[in-house]
mmCIF file of N, CA and C and ligand atoms in Angstrom:
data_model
loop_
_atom_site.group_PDB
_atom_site.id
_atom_site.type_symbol
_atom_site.label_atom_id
_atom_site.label_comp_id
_atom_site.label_asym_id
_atom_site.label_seq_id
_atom_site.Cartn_x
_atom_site.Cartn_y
_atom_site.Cartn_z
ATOM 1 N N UNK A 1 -11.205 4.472 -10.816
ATOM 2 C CA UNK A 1 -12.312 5.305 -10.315
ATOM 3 C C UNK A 1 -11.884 6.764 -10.322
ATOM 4 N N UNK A 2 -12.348 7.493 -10.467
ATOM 5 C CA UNK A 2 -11.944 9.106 -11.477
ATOM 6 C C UNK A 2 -11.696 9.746 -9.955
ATOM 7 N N UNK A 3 -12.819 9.295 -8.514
ATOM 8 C CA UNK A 3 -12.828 10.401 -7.275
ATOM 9 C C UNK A 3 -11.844 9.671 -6.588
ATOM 10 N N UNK A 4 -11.006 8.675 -6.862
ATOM 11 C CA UNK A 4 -10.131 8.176 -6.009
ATOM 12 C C UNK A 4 -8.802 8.507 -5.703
ATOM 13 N N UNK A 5 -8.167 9.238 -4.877
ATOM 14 C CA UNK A 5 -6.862 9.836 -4.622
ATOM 15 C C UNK A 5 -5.752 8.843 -4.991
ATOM 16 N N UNK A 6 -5.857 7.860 -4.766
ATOM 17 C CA UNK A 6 -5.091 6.167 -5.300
ATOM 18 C C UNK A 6 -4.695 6.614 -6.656
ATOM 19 N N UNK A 7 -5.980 6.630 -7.157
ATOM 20 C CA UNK A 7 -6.079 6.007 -8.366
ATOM 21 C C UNK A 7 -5.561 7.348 -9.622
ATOM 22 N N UNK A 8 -6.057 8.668 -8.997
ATOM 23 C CA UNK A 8 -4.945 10.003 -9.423
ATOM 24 C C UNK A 8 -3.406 9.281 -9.283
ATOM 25 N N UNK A 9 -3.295 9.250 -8.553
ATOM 26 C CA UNK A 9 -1.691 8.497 -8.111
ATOM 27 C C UNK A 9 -1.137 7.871 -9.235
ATOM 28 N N UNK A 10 -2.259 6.551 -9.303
ATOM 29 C CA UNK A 10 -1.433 6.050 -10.867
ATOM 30 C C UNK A 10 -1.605 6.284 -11.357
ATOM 31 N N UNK A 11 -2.343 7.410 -11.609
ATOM 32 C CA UNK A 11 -2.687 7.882 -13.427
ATOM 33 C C UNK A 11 -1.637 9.144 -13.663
ATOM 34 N N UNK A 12 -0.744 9.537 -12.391
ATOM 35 C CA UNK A 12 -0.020 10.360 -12.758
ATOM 36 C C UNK A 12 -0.765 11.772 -12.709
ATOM 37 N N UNK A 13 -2.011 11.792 -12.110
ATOM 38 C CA UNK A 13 -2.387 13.055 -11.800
ATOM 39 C C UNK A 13 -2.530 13.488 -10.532
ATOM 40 N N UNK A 14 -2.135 13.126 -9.611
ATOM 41 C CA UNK A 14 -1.712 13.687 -8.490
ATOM 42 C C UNK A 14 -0.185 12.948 -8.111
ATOM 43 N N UNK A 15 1.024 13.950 -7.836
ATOM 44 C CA UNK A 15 2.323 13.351 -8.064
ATOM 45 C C UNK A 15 2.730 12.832 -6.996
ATOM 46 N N UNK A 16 3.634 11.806 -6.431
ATOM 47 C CA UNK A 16 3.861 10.839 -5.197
ATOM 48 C C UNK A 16 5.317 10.448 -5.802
ATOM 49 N N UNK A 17 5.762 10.060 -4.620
ATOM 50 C CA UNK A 17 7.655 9.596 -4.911
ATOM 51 C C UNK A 17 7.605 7.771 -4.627
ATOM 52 N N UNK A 18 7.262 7.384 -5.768
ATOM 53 C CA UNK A 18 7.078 6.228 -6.722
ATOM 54 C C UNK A 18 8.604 5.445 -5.953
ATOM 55 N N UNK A 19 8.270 4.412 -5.160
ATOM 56 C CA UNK A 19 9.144 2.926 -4.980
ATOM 57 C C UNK A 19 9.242 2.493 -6.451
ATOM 58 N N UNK A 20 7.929 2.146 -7.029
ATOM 59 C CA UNK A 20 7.817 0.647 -7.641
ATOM 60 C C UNK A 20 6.648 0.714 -8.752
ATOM 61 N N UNK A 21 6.730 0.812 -10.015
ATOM 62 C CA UNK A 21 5.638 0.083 -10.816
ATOM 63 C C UNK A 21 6.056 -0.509 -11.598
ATOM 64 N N UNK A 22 4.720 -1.602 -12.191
ATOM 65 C CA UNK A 22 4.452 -2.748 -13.308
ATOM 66 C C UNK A 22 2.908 -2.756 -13.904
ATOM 67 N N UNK A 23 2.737 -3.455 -14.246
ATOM 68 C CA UNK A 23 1.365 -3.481 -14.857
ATOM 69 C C UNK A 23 -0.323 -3.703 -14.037
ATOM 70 N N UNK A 24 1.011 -4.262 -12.815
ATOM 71 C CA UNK A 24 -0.771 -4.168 -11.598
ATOM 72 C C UNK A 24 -0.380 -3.718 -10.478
ATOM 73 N N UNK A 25 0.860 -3.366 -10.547
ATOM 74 C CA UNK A 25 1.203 -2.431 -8.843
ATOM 75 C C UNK A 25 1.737 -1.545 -8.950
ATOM 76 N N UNK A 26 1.726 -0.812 -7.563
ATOM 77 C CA UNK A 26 2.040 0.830 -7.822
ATOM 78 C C UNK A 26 2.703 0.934 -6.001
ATOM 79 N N UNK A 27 3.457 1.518 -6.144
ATOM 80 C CA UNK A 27 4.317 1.685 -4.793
ATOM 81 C C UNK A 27 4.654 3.037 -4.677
ATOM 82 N N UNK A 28 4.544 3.844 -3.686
ATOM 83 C CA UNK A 28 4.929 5.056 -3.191
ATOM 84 C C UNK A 28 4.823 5.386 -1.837
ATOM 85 N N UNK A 29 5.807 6.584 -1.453
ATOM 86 C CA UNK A 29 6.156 6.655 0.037
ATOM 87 C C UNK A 29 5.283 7.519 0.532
ATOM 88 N N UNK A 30 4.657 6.977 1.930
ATOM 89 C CA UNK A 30 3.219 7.662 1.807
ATOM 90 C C UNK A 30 3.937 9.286 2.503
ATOM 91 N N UNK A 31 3.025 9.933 2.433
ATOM 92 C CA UNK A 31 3.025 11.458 2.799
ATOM 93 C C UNK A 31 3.473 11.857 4.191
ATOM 94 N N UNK A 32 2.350 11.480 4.960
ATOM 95 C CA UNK A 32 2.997 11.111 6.462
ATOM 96 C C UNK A 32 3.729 10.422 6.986
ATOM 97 N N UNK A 33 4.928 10.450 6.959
ATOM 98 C CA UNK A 33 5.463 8.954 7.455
ATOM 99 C C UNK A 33 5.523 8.572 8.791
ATOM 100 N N UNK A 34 5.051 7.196 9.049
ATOM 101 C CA UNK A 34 4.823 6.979 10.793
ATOM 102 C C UNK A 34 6.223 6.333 11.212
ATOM 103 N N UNK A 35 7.112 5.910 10.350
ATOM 104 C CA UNK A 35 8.804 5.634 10.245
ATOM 105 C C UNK A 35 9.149 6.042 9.461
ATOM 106 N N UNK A 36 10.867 5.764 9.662
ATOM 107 C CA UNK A 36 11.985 6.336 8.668
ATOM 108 C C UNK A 36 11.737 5.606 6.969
ATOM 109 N N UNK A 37 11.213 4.963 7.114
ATOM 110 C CA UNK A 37 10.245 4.097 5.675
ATOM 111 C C UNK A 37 8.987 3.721 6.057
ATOM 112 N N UNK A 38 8.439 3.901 5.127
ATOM 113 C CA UNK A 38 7.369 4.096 5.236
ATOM 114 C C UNK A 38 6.072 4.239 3.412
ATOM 115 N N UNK A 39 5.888 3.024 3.174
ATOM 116 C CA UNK A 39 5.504 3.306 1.741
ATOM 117 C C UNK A 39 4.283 2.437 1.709
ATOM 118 N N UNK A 40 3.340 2.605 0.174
ATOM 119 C CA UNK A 40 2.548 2.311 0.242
ATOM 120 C C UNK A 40 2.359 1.170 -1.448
ATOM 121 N N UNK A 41 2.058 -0.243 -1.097
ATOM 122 C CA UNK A 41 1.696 -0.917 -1.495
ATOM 123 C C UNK A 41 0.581 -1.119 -2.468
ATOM 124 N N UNK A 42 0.378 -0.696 -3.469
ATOM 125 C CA UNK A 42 -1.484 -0.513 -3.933
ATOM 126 C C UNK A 42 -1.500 -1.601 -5.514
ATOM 127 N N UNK A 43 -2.337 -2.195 -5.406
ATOM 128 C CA UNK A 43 -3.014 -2.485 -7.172
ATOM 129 C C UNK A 43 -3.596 -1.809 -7.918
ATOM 130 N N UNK A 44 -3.056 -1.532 -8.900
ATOM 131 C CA UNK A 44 -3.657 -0.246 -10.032
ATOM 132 C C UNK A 44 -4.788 -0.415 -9.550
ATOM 133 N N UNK A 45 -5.439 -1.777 -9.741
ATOM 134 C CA UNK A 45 -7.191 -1.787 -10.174
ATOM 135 C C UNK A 45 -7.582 -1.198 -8.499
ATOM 136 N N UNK A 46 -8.710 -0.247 -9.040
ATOM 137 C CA UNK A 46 -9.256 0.016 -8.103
ATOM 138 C C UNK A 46 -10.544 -0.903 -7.423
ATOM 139 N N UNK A 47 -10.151 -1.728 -5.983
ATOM 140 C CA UNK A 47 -10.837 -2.295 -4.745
ATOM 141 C C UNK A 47 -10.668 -1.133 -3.503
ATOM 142 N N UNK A 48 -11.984 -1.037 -3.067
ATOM 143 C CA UNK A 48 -12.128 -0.237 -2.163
ATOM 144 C C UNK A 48 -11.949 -0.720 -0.678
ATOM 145 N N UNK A 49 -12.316 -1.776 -0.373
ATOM 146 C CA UNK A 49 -11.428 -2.121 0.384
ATOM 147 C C UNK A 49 -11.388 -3.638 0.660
ATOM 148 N N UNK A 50 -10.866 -4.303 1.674
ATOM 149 C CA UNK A 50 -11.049 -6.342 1.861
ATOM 150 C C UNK A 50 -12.110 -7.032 1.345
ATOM 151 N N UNK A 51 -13.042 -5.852 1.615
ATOM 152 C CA UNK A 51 -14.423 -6.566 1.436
ATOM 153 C C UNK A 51 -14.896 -6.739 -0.171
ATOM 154 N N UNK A 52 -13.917 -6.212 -1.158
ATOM 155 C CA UNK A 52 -14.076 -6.318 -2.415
ATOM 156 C C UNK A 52 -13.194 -6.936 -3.235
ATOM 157 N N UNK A 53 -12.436 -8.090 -2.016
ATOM 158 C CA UNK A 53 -11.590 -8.717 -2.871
ATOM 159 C C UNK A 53 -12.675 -10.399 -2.997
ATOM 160 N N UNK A 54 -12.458 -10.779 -4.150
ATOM 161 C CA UNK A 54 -13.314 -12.003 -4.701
ATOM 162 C C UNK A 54 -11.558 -13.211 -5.393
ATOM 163 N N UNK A 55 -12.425 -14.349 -5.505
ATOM 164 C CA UNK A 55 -11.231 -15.134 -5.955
ATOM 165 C C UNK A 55 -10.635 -14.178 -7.625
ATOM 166 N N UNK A 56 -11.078 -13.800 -8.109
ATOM 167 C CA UNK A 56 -10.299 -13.210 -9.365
ATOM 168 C C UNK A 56 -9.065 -12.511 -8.595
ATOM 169 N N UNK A 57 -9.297 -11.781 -7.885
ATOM 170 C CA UNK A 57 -8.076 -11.187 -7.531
ATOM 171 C C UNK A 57 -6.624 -11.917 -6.396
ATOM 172 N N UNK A 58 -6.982 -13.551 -6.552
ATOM 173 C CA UNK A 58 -6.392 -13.786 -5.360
ATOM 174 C C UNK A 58 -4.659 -13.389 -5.530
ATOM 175 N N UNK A 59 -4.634 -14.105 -7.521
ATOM 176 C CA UNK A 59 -3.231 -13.625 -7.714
ATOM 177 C C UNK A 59 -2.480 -12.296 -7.457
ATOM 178 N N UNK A 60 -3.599 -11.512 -7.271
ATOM 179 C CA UNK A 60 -2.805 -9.735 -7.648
ATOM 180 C C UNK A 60 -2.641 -9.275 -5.983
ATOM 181 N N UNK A 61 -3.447 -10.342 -5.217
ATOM 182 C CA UNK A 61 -3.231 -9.969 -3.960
ATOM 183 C C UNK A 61 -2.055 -10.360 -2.911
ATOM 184 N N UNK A 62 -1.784 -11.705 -3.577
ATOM 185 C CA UNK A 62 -0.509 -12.551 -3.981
ATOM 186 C C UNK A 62 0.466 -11.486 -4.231
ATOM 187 N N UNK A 63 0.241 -11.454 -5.165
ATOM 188 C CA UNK A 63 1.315 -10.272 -5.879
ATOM 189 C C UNK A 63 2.161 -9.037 -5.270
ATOM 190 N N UNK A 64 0.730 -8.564 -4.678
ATOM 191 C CA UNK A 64 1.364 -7.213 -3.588
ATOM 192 C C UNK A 64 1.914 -7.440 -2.838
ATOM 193 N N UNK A 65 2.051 -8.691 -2.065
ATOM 194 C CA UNK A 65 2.480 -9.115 -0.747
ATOM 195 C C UNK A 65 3.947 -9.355 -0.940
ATOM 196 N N UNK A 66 4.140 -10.253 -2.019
ATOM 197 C CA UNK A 66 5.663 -10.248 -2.863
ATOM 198 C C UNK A 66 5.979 -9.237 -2.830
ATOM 199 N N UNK A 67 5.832 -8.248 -4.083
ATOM 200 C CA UNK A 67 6.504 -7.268 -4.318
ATOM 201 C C UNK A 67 6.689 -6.060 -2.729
ATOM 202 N N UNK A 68 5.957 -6.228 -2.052
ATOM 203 C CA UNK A 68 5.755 -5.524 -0.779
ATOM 204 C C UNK A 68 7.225 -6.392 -0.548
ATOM 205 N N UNK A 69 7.738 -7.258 0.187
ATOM 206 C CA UNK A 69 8.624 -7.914 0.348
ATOM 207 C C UNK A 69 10.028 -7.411 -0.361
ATOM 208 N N UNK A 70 9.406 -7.721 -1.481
ATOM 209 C CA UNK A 70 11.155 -7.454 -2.512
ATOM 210 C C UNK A 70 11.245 -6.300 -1.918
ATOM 211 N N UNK A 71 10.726 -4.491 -1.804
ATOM 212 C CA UNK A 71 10.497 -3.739 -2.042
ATOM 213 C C UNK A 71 11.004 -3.753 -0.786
ATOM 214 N N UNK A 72 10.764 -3.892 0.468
ATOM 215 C CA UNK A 72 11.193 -3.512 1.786
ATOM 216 C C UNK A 72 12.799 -4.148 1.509
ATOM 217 N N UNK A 73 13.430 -5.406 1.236
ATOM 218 C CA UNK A 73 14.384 -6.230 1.399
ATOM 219 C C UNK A 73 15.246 -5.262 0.259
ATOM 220 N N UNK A 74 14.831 -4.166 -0.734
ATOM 221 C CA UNK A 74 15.087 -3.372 -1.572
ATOM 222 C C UNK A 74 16.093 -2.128 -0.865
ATOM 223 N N UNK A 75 14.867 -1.532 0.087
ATOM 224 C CA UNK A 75 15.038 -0.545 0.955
ATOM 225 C C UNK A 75 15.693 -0.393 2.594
ATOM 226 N N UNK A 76 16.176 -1.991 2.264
ATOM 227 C CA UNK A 76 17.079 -2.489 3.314
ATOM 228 C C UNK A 76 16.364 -2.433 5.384
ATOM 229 N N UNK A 77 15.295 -2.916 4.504
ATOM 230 C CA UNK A 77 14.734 -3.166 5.827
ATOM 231 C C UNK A 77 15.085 -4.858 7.062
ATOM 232 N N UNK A 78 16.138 -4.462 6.553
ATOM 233 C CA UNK A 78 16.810 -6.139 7.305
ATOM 234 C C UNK A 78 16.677 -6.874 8.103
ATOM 235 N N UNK A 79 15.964 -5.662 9.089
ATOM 236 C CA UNK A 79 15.597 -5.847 10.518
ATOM 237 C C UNK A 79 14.296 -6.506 10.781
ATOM 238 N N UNK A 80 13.109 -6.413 9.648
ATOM 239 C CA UNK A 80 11.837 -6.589 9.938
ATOM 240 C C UNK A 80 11.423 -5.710 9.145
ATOM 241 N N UNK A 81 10.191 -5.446 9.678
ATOM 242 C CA UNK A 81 9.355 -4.659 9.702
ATOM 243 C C UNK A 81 7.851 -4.762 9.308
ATOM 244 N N UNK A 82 6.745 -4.291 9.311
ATOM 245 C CA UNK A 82 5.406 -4.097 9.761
ATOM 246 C C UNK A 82 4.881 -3.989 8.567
ATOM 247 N N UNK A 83 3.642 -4.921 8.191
ATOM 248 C CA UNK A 83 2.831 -4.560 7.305
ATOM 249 C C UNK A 83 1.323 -4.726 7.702
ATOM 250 N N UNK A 84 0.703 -3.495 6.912
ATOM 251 C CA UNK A 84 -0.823 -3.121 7.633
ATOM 252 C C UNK A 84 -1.688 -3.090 6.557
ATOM 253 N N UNK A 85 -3.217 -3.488 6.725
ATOM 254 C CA UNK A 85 -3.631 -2.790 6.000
ATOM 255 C C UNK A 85 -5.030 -2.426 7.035
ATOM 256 N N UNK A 86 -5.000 -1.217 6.770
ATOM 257 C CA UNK A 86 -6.204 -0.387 7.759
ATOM 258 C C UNK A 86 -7.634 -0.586 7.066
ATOM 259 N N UNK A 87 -8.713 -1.593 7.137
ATOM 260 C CA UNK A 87 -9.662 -1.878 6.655
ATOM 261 C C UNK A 87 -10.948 -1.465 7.427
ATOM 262 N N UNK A 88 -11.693 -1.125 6.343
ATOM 263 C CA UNK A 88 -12.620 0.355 7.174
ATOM 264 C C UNK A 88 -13.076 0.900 8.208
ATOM 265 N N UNK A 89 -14.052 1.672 8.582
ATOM 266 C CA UNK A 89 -13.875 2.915 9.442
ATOM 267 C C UNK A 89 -13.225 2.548 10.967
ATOM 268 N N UNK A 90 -13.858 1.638 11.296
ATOM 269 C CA UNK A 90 -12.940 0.700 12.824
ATOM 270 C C UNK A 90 -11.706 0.294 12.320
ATOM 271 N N UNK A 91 -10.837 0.218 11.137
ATOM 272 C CA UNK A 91 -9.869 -0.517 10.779
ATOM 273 C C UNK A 91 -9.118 1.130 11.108
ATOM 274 N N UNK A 92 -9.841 2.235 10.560
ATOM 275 C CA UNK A 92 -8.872 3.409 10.688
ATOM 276 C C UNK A 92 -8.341 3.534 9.170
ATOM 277 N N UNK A 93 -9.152 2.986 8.439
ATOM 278 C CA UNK A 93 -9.213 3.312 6.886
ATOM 279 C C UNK A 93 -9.398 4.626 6.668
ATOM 280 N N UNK A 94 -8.627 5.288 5.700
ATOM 281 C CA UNK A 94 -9.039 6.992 5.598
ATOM 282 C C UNK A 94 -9.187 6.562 3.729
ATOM 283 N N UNK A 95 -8.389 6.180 3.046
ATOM 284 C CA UNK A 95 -8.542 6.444 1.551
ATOM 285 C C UNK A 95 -9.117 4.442 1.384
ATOM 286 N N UNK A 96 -9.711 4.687 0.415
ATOM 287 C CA UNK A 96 -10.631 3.663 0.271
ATOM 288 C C UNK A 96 -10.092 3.223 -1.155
ATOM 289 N N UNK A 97 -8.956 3.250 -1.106
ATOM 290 C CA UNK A 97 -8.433 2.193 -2.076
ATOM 291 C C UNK A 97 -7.610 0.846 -1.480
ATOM 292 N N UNK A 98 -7.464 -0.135 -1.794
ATOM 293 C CA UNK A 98 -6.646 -0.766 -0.991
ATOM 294 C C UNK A 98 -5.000 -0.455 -0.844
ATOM 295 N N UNK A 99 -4.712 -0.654 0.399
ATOM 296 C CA UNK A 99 -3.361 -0.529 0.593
ATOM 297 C C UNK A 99 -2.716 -0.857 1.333
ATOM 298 N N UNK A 100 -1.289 -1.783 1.202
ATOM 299 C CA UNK A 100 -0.697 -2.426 2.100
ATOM 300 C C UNK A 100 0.405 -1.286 2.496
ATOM 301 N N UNK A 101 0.098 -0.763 3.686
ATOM 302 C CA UNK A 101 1.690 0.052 4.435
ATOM 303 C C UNK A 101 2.549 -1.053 5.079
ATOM 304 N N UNK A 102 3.848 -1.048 4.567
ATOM 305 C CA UNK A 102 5.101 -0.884 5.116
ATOM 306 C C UNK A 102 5.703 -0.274 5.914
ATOM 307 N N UNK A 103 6.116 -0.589 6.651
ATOM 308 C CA UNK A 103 6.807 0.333 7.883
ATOM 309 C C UNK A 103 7.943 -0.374 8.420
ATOM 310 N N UNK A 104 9.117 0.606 8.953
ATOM 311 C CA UNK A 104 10.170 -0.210 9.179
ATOM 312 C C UNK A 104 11.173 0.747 8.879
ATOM 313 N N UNK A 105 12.653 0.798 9.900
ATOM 314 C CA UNK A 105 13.679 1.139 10.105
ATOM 315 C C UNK A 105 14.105 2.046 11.135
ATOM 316 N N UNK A 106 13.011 1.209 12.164
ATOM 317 C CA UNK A 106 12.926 2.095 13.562
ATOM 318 C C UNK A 106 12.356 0.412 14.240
ATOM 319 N N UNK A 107 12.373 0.319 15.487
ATOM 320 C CA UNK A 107 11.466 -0.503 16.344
ATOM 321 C C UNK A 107 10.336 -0.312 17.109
ATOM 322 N N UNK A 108 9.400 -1.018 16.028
ATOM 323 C CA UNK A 108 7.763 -1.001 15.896
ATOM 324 C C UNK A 108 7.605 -1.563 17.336
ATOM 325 N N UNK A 109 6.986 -0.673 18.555
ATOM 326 C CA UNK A 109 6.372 -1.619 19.554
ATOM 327 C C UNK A 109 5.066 -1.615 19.439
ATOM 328 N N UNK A 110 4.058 -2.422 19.951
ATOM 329 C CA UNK A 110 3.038 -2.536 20.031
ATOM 330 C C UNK A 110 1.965 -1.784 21.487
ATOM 331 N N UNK A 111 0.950 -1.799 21.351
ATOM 332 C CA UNK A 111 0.054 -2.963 20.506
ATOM 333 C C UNK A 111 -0.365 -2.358 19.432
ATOM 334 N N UNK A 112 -0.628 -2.779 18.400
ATOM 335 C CA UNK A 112 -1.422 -3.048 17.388
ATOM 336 C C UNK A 112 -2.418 -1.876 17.242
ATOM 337 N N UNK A 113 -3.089 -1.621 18.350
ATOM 338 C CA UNK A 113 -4.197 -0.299 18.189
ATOM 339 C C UNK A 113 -3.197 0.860 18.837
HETATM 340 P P1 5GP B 1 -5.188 4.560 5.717
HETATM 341 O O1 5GP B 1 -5.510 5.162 7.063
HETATM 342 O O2 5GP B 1 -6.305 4.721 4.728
HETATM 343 O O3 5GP B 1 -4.693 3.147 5.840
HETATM 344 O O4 5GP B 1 -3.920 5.347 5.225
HETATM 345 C C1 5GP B 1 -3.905 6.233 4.166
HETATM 346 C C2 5GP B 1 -2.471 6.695 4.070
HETATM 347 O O5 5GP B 1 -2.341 7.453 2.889
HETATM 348 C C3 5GP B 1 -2.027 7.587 5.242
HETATM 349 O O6 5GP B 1 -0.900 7.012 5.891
HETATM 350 C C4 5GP B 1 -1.704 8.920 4.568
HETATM 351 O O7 5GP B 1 -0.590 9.570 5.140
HETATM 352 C C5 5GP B 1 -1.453 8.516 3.121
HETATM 353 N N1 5GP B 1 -1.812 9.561 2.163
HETATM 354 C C6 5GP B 1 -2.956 10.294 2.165
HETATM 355 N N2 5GP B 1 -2.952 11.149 1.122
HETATM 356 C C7 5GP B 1 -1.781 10.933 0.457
HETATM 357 C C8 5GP B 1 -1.192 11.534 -0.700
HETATM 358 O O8 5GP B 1 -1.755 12.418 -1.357
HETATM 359 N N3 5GP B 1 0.031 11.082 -1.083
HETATM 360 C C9 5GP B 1 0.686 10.084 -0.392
HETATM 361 N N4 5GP B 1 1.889 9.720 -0.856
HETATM 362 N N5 5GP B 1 0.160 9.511 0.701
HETATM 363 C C10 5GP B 1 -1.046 9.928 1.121
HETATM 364 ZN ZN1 ZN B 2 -8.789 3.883 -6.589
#
C-alpha cells in the first residue's frame, strides 16, 4: 500500500535498523523503544490490522510468530519477554499495518493496559 509507513519500510523508502528479512517478513527496531529491545515483527504483505487476517494467511502468521522467537532467542532475550500486538483504536493501534512488538531485556510488570 503506497500511504503505508510499514510498507515504505520494506520497500526501503523510509530507512529503519533492520533485525531480519526474507521473502514475507521484515523485522526492525522500532523508533521508540519501550525496552532495552525492542523490535518490530511485520509481513511484507500489507494487512491492516487482525481483522484482515483470513485462512490464506494462517501460514505467514505462523511464520511471524517463529521468526519473532528465533529473533528474540537471537538477541539474547533469555529471560522472556513480551509480545504485543496493539489492534485498533481501543487496542492503541497507531500504524495500521500489522505488527508483532517484542519487548524484553528489562522486567515487564504488568498490567497489560
Ligand atoms: P502501534 O501502537 O501501532 O502498535 O505501534 C507502532 C509502533 O511503531 C510504535 O511503537 C512506534 O514507536 C513505531 N514507529 C512509528 N513510526 C516508526 C518509524 O518510522 N520507524 C520505526 N522503526 N518505528 C516506528
Ligand atoms: Zn503496509
Amino acid at each position: 500500500m503506497s500511504d503505508c509507513l510499514f510498507c515504505k519500510i520494506v520497500a526501503g523508502d523510509i530507512p529503519a535498523d533492520k533485525v531480519y528479512e526474507d521473502d514475507d517478513v521484515f523485522a526492525f527496531r522500532d523508533i521508540s523503544p519501550q525496552a532495552p529491545t525492542h523490535f518490530l515483527v511485520i509481513p511484507k504483505k500489507h494487512l491492516s490490522d487482525l481483522s484482515a487476517v483470513n485462512e490464506d494467511h494462517e501460514k505467514l502468521i505462523g511464520k511471524l510468530v517463529r521468526i519473532g522467537a528465533e529473533l528474540a532467542a537471537q538477541e539474547g532475550l533469555d529471560g522472556g519477554y513480551r509480545v504485543i500486538f496493539n489492534n485498533g483504536p481501543d487496542g492503541g493501534q497507531i500504524v495500521y499495518h500489522i505488527h508483532m512488538h517484542i519487548l524484553g531485556g528489562r522486567q515487564l510488570r504488568g498490567p497489560l493496559g
